[in-house]
PDB file of C-alpha atoms in Angstrom:
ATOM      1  CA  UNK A   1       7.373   7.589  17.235  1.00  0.00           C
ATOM      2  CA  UNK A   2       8.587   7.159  13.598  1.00  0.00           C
ATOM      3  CA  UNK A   3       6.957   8.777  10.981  1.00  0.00           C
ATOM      4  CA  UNK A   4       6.381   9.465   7.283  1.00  0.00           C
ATOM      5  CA  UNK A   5       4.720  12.698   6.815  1.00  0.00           C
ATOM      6  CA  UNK A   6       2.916  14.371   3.886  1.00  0.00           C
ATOM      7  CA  UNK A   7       2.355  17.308   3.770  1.00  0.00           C
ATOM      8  CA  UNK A   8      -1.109  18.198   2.986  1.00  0.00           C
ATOM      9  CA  UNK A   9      -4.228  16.244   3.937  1.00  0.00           C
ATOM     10  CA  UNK A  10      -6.619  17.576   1.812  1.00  0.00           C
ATOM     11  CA  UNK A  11      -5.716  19.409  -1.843  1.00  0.00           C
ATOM     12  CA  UNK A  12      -7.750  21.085  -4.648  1.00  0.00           C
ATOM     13  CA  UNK A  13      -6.162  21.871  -8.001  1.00  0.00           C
ATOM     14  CA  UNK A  14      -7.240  23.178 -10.890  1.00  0.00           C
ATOM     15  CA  UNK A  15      -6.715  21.740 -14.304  1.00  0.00           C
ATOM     16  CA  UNK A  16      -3.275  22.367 -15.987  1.00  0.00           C
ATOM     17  CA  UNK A  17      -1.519  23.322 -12.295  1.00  0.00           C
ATOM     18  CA  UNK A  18       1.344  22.129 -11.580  1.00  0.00           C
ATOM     19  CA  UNK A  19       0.978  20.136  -8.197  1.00  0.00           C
ATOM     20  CA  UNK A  20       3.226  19.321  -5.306  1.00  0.00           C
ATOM     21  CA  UNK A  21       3.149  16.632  -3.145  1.00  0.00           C
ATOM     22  CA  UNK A  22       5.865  16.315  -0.274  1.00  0.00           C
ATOM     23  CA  UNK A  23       6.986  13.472   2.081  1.00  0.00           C
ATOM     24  CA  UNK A  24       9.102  13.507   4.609  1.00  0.00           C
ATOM     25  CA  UNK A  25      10.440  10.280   6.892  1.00  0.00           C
ATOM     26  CA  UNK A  26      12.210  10.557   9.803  1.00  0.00           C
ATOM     27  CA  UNK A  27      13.068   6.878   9.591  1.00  0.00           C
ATOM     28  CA  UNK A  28      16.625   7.186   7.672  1.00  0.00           C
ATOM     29  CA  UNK A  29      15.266   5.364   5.745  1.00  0.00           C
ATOM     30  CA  UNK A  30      16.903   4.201   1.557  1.00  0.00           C
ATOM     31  CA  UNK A  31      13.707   3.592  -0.041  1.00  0.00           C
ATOM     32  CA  UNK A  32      10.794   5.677  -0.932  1.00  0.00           C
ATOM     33  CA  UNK A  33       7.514   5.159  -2.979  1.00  0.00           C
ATOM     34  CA  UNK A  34       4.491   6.950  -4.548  1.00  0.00           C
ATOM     35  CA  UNK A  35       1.379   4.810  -4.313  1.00  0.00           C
ATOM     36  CA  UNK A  36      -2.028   5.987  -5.447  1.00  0.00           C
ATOM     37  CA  UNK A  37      -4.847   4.644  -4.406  1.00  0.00           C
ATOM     38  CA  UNK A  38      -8.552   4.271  -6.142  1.00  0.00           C
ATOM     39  CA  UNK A  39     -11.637   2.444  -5.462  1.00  0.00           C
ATOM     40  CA  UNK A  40     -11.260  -1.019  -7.358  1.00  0.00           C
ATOM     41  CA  UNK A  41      -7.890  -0.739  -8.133  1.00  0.00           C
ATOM     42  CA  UNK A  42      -6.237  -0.415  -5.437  1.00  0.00           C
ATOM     43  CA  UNK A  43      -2.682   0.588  -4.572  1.00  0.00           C
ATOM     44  CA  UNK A  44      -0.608   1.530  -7.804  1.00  0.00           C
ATOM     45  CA  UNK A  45       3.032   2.106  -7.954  1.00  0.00           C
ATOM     46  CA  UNK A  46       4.020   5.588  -9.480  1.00  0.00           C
ATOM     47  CA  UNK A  47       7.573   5.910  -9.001  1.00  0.00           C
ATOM     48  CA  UNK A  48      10.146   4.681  -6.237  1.00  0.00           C
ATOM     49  CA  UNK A  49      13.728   5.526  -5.196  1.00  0.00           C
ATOM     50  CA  UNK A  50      15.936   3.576  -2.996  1.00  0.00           C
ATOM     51  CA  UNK A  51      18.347   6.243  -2.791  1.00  0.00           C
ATOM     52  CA  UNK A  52      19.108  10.075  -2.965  1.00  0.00           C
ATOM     53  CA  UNK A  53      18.410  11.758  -6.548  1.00  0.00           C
ATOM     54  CA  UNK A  54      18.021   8.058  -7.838  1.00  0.00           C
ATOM     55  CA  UNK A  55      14.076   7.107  -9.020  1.00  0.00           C
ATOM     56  CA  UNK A  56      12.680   4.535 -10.822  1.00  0.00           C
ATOM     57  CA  UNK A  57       9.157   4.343 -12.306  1.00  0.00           C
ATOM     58  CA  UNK A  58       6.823   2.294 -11.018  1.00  0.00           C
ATOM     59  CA  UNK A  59       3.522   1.006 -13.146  1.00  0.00           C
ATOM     60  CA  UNK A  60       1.893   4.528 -13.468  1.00  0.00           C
ATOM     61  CA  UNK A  61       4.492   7.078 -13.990  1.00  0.00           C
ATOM     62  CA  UNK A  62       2.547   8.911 -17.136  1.00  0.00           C
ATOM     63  CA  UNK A  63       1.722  12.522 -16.141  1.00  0.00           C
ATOM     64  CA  UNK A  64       4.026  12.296 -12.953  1.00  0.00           C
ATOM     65  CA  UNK A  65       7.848  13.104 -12.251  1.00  0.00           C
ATOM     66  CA  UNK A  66       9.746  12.936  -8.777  1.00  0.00           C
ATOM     67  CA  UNK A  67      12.403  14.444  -6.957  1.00  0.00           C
ATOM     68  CA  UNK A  68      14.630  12.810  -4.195  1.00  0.00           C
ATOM     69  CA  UNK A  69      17.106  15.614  -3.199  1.00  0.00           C
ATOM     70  CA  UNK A  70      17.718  14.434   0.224  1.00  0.00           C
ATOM     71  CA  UNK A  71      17.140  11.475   1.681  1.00  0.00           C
ATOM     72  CA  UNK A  72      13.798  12.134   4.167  1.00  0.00           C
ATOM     73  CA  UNK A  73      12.334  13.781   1.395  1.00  0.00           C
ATOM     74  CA  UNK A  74      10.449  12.631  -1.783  1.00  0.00           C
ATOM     75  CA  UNK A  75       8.401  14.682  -3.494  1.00  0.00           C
ATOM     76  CA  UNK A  76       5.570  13.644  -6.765  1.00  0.00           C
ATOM     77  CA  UNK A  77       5.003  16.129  -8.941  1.00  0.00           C
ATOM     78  CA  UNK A  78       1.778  16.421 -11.123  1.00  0.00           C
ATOM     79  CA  UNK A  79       3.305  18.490 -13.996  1.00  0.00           C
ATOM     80  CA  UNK A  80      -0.209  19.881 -15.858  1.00  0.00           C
ATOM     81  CA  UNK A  81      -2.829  18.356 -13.428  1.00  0.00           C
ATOM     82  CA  UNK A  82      -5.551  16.418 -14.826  1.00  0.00           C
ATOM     83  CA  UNK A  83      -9.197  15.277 -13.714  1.00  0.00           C
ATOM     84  CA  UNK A  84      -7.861  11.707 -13.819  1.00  0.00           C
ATOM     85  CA  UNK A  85      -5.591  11.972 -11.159  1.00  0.00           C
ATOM     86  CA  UNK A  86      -8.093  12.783  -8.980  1.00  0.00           C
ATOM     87  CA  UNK A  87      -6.904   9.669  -6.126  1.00  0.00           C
ATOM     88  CA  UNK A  88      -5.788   9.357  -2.653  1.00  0.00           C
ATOM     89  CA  UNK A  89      -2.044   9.431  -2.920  1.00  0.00           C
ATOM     90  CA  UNK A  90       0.038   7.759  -0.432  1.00  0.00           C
ATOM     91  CA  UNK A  91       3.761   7.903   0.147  1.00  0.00           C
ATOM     92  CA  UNK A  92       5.820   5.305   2.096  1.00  0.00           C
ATOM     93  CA  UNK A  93       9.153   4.447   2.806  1.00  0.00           C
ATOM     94  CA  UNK A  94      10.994   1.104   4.079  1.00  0.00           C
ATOM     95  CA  UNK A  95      14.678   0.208   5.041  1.00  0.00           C
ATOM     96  CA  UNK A  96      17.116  -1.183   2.685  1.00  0.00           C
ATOM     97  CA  UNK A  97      16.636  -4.838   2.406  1.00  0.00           C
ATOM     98  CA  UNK A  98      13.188  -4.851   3.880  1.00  0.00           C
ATOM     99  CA  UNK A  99       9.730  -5.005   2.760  1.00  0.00           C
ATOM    100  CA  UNK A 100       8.269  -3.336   5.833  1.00  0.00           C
ATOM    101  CA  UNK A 101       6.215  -0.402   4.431  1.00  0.00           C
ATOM    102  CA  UNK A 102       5.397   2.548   6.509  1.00  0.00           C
ATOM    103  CA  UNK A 103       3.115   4.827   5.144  1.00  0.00           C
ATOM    104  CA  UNK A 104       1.978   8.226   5.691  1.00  0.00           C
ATOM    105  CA  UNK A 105      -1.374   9.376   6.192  1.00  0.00           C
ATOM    106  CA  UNK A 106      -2.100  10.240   2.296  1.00  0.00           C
ATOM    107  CA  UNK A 107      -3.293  13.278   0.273  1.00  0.00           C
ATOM    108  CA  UNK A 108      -6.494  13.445  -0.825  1.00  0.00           C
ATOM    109  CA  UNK A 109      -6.258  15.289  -4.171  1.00  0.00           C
ATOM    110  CA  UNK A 110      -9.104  16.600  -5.949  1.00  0.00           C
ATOM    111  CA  UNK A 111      -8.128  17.992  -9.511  1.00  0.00           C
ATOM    112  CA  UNK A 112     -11.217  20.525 -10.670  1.00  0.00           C
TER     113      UNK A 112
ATOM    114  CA  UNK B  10      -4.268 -10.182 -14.972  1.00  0.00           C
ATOM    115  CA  UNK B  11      -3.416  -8.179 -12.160  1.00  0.00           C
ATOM    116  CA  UNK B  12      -0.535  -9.525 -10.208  1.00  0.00           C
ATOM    117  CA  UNK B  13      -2.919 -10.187  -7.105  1.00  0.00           C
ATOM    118  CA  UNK B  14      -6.265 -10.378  -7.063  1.00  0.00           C
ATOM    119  CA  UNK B  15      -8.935 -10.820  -3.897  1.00  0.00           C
ATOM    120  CA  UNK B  16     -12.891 -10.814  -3.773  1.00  0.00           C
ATOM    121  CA  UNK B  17     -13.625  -7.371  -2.719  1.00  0.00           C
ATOM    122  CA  UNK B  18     -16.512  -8.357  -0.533  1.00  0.00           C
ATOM    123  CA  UNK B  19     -17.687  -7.066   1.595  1.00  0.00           C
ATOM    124  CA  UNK B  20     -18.082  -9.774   4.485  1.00  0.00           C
ATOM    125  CA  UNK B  21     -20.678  -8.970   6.889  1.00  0.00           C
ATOM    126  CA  UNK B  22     -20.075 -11.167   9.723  1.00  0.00           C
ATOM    127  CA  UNK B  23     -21.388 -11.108  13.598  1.00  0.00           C
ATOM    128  CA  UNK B  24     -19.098 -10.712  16.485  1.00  0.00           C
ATOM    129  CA  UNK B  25     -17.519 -13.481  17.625  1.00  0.00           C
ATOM    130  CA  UNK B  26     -17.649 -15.203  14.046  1.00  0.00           C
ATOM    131  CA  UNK B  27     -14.958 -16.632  12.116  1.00  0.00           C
ATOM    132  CA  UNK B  28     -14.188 -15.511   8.576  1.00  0.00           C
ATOM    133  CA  UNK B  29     -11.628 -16.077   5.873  1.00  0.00           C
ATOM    134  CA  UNK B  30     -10.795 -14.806   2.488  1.00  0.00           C
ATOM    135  CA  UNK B  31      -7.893 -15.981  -0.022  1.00  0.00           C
ATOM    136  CA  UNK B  32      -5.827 -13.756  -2.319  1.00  0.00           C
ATOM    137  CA  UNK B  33      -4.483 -15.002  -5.173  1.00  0.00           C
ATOM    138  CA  UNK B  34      -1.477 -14.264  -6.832  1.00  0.00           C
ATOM    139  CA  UNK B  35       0.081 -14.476 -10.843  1.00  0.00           C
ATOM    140  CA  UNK B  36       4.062 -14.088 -10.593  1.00  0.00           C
ATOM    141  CA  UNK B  37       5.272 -17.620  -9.506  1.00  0.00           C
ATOM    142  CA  UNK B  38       8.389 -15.232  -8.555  1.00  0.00           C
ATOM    143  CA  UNK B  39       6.741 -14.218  -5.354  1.00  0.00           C
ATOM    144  CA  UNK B  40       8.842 -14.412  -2.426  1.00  0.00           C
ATOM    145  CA  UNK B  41       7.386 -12.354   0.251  1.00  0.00           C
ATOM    146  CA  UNK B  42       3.826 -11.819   1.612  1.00  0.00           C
ATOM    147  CA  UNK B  43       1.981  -9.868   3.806  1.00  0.00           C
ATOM    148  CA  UNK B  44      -1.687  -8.688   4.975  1.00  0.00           C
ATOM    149  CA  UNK B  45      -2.083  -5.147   5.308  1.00  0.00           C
ATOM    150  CA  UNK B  46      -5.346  -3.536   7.351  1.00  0.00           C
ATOM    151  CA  UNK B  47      -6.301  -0.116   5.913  1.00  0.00           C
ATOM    152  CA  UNK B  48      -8.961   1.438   7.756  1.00  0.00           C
ATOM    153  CA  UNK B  49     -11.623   3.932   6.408  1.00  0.00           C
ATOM    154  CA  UNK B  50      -9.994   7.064   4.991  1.00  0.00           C
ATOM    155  CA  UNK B  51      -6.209   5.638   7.082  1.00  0.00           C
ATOM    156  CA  UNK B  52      -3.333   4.685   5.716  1.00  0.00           C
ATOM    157  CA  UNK B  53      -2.629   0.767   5.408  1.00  0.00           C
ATOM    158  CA  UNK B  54      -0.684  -1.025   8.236  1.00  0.00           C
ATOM    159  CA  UNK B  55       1.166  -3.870   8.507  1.00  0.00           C
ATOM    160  CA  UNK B  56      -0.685  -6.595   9.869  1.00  0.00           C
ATOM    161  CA  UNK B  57       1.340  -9.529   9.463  1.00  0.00           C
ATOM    162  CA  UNK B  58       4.214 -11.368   6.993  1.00  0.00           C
ATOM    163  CA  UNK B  59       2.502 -14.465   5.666  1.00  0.00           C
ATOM    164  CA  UNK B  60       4.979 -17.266   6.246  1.00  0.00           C
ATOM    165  CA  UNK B  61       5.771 -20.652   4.072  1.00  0.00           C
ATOM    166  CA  UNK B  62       4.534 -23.084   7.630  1.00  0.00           C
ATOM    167  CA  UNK B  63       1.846 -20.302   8.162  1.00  0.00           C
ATOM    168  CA  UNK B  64       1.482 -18.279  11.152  1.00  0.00           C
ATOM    169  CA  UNK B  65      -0.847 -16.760  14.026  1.00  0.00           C
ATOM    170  CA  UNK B  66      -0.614 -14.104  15.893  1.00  0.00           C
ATOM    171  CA  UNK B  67      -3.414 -13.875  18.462  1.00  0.00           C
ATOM    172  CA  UNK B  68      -7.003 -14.229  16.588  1.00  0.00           C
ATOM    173  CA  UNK B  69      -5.235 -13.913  12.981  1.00  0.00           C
ATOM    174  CA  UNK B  70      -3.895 -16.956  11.050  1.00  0.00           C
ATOM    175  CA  UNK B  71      -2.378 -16.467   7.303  1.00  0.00           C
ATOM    176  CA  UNK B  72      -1.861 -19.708   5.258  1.00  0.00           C
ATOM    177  CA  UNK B  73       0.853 -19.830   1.895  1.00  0.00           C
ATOM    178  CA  UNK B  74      -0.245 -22.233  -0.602  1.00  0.00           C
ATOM    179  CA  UNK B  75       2.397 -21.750  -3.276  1.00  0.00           C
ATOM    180  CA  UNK B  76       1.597 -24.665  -5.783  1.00  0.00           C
ATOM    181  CA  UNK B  77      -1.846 -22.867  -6.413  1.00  0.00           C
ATOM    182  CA  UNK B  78      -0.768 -19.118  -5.613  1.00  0.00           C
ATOM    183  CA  UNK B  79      -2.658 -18.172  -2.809  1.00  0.00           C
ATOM    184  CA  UNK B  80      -2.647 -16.998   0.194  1.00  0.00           C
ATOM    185  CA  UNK B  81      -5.529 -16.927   3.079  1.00  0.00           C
ATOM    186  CA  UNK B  82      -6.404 -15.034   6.332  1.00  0.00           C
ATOM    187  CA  UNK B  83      -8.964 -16.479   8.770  1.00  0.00           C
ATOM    188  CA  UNK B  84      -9.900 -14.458  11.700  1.00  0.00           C
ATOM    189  CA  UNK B  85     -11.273 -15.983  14.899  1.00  0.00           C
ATOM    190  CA  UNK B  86     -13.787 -14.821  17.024  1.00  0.00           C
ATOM    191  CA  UNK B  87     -14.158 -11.488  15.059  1.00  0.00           C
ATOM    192  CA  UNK B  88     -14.514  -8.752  17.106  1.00  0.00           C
ATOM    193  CA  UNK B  89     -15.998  -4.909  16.029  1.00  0.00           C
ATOM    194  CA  UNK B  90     -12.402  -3.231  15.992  1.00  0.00           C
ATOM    195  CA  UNK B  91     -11.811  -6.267  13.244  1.00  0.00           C
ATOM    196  CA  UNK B  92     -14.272  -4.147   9.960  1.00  0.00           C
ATOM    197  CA  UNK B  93     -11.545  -2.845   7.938  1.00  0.00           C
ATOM    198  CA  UNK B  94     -10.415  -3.485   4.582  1.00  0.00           C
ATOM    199  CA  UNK B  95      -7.670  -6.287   4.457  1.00  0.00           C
ATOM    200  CA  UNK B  96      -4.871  -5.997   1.898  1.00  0.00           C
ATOM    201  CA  UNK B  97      -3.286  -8.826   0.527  1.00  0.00           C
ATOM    202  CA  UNK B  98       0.768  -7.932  -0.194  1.00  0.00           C
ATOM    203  CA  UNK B  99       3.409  -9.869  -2.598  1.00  0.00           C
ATOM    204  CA  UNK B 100       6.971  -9.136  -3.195  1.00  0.00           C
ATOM    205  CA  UNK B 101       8.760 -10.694  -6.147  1.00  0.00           C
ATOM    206  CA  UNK B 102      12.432 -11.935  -4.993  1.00  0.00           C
ATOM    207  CA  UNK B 103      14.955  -8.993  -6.170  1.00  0.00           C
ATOM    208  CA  UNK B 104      12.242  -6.353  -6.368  1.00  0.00           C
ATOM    209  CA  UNK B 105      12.459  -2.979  -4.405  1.00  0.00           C
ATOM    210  CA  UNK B 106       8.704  -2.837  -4.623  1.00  0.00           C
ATOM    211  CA  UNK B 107       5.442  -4.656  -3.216  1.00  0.00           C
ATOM    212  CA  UNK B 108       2.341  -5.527  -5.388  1.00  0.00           C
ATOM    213  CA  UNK B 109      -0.643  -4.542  -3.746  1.00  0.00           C
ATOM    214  CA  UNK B 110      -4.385  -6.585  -4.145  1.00  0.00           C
ATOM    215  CA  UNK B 111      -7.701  -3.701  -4.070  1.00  0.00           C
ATOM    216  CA  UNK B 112      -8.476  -5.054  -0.843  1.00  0.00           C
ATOM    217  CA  UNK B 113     -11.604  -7.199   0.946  1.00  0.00           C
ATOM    218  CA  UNK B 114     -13.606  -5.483   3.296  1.00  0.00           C
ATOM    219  CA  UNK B 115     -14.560  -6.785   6.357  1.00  0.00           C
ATOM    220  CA  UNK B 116     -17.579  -5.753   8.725  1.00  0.00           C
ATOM    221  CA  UNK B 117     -18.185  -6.968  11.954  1.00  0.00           C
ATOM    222  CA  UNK B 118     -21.686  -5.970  13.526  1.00  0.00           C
ATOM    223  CA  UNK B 119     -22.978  -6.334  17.025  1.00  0.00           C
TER     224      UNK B 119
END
């Protein structure tokens, strides 16, 4: 069964960690995102790549960077974590050309 | 303006009702669209591309209407597995990335 996996379920942080978040797909697949996810707003784009060590920022990228070293791996990074970024983060990845998402279960991240 | 909108809900509906909801969208660019189903505390899945003729599949049917922006989802003869919270999904041509609505949330209740 394909998969995209992330690595934690649950996370607490502290204010002014540094945080991070890793996905993994075994789907060989080019393009990979960083959604977040609050009540009201729904899905927001952080920051995508749709290829190895190439990202692009989505609508939210303040606070965040990336990493794409490999191609089944994309990791978010929460540089000096804040109480605002407090969300349910969820990473997903599709095939070149395609809009089919698959996403992985999500992180609940609690910044205290 | 967010680049697509939907009424949050919730619709409380009895088994074996029918009930529809619209999603509206601003980019006239839009090119592709989809409903996603995200269940409570899950990840969203794809439930189905939205197509220009519109489309079923089984007790789902998703209308385009692209001279007002919107697109709809009617489920038949709801049925308990049905309460989730549907996603409404656009893709403007040449873009990577999909555009995500907050979601309407459906209950279905004995």
């Amino acid at each position: 069964d394909v998969k995209v996996t992330q690595s934690s379920r649950y996370l607490v942080k502290r204010t002014g960690e540094k945080v991070f978040l890793e996905c993994v797909q075994d789907m060989d697949h080019e393009n990979m995102f960083w959604y977040r996810q609050d009540p009201g707003l729904g899905l927001r784009l952080i920051y995508f790549s749709y290829d190895v060590k190439m990202k692009e920022k989505g609508d939210i990228p303040e606070g965040y960077s990336v990493s794409r070293e490999k191609k089944e791996r994309f990791s978010l990074i929460l540089e000096s974590a804040s109480t605002n970024q407090t969300s349910m983060y969820l990473c997903a990845s599709s095939p070149l050309g395609s809009n089919g998402y698959t996403f992985g279960s999500g992180t609940r991240l609690t910044v205290v | 303006r967010k680049e697509v909108e939907q009424d949050p809900g919730p619709f409380n509906v009895p088994e074996g009702a029918t009930v529809a909801f619209n999603c509206t969208y601003s980019n006239s660019a839009s090119q592709s669209f989809f409903w996603y189903r995200q269940d409570c505390r899950k990840e969203p899945k794809l439930l189905m591309s939205v197509y220009s003729s519109g489309n079923e599949d089984g007790r789902f049917t998703a209308q385009l209407n692209r001279a007002s922006q919107y697109i709809s989802l009617l489920i038949r003869d709801s049925k308990l597995s049905d309460s989730a919270t549907y996603l409404c999904v656009v893709n403007i041509f040449g873009d990577y990335k999909l555009s995500f609505g907050a979601g309407t949330t459906v209950t279905v209740r004995a």
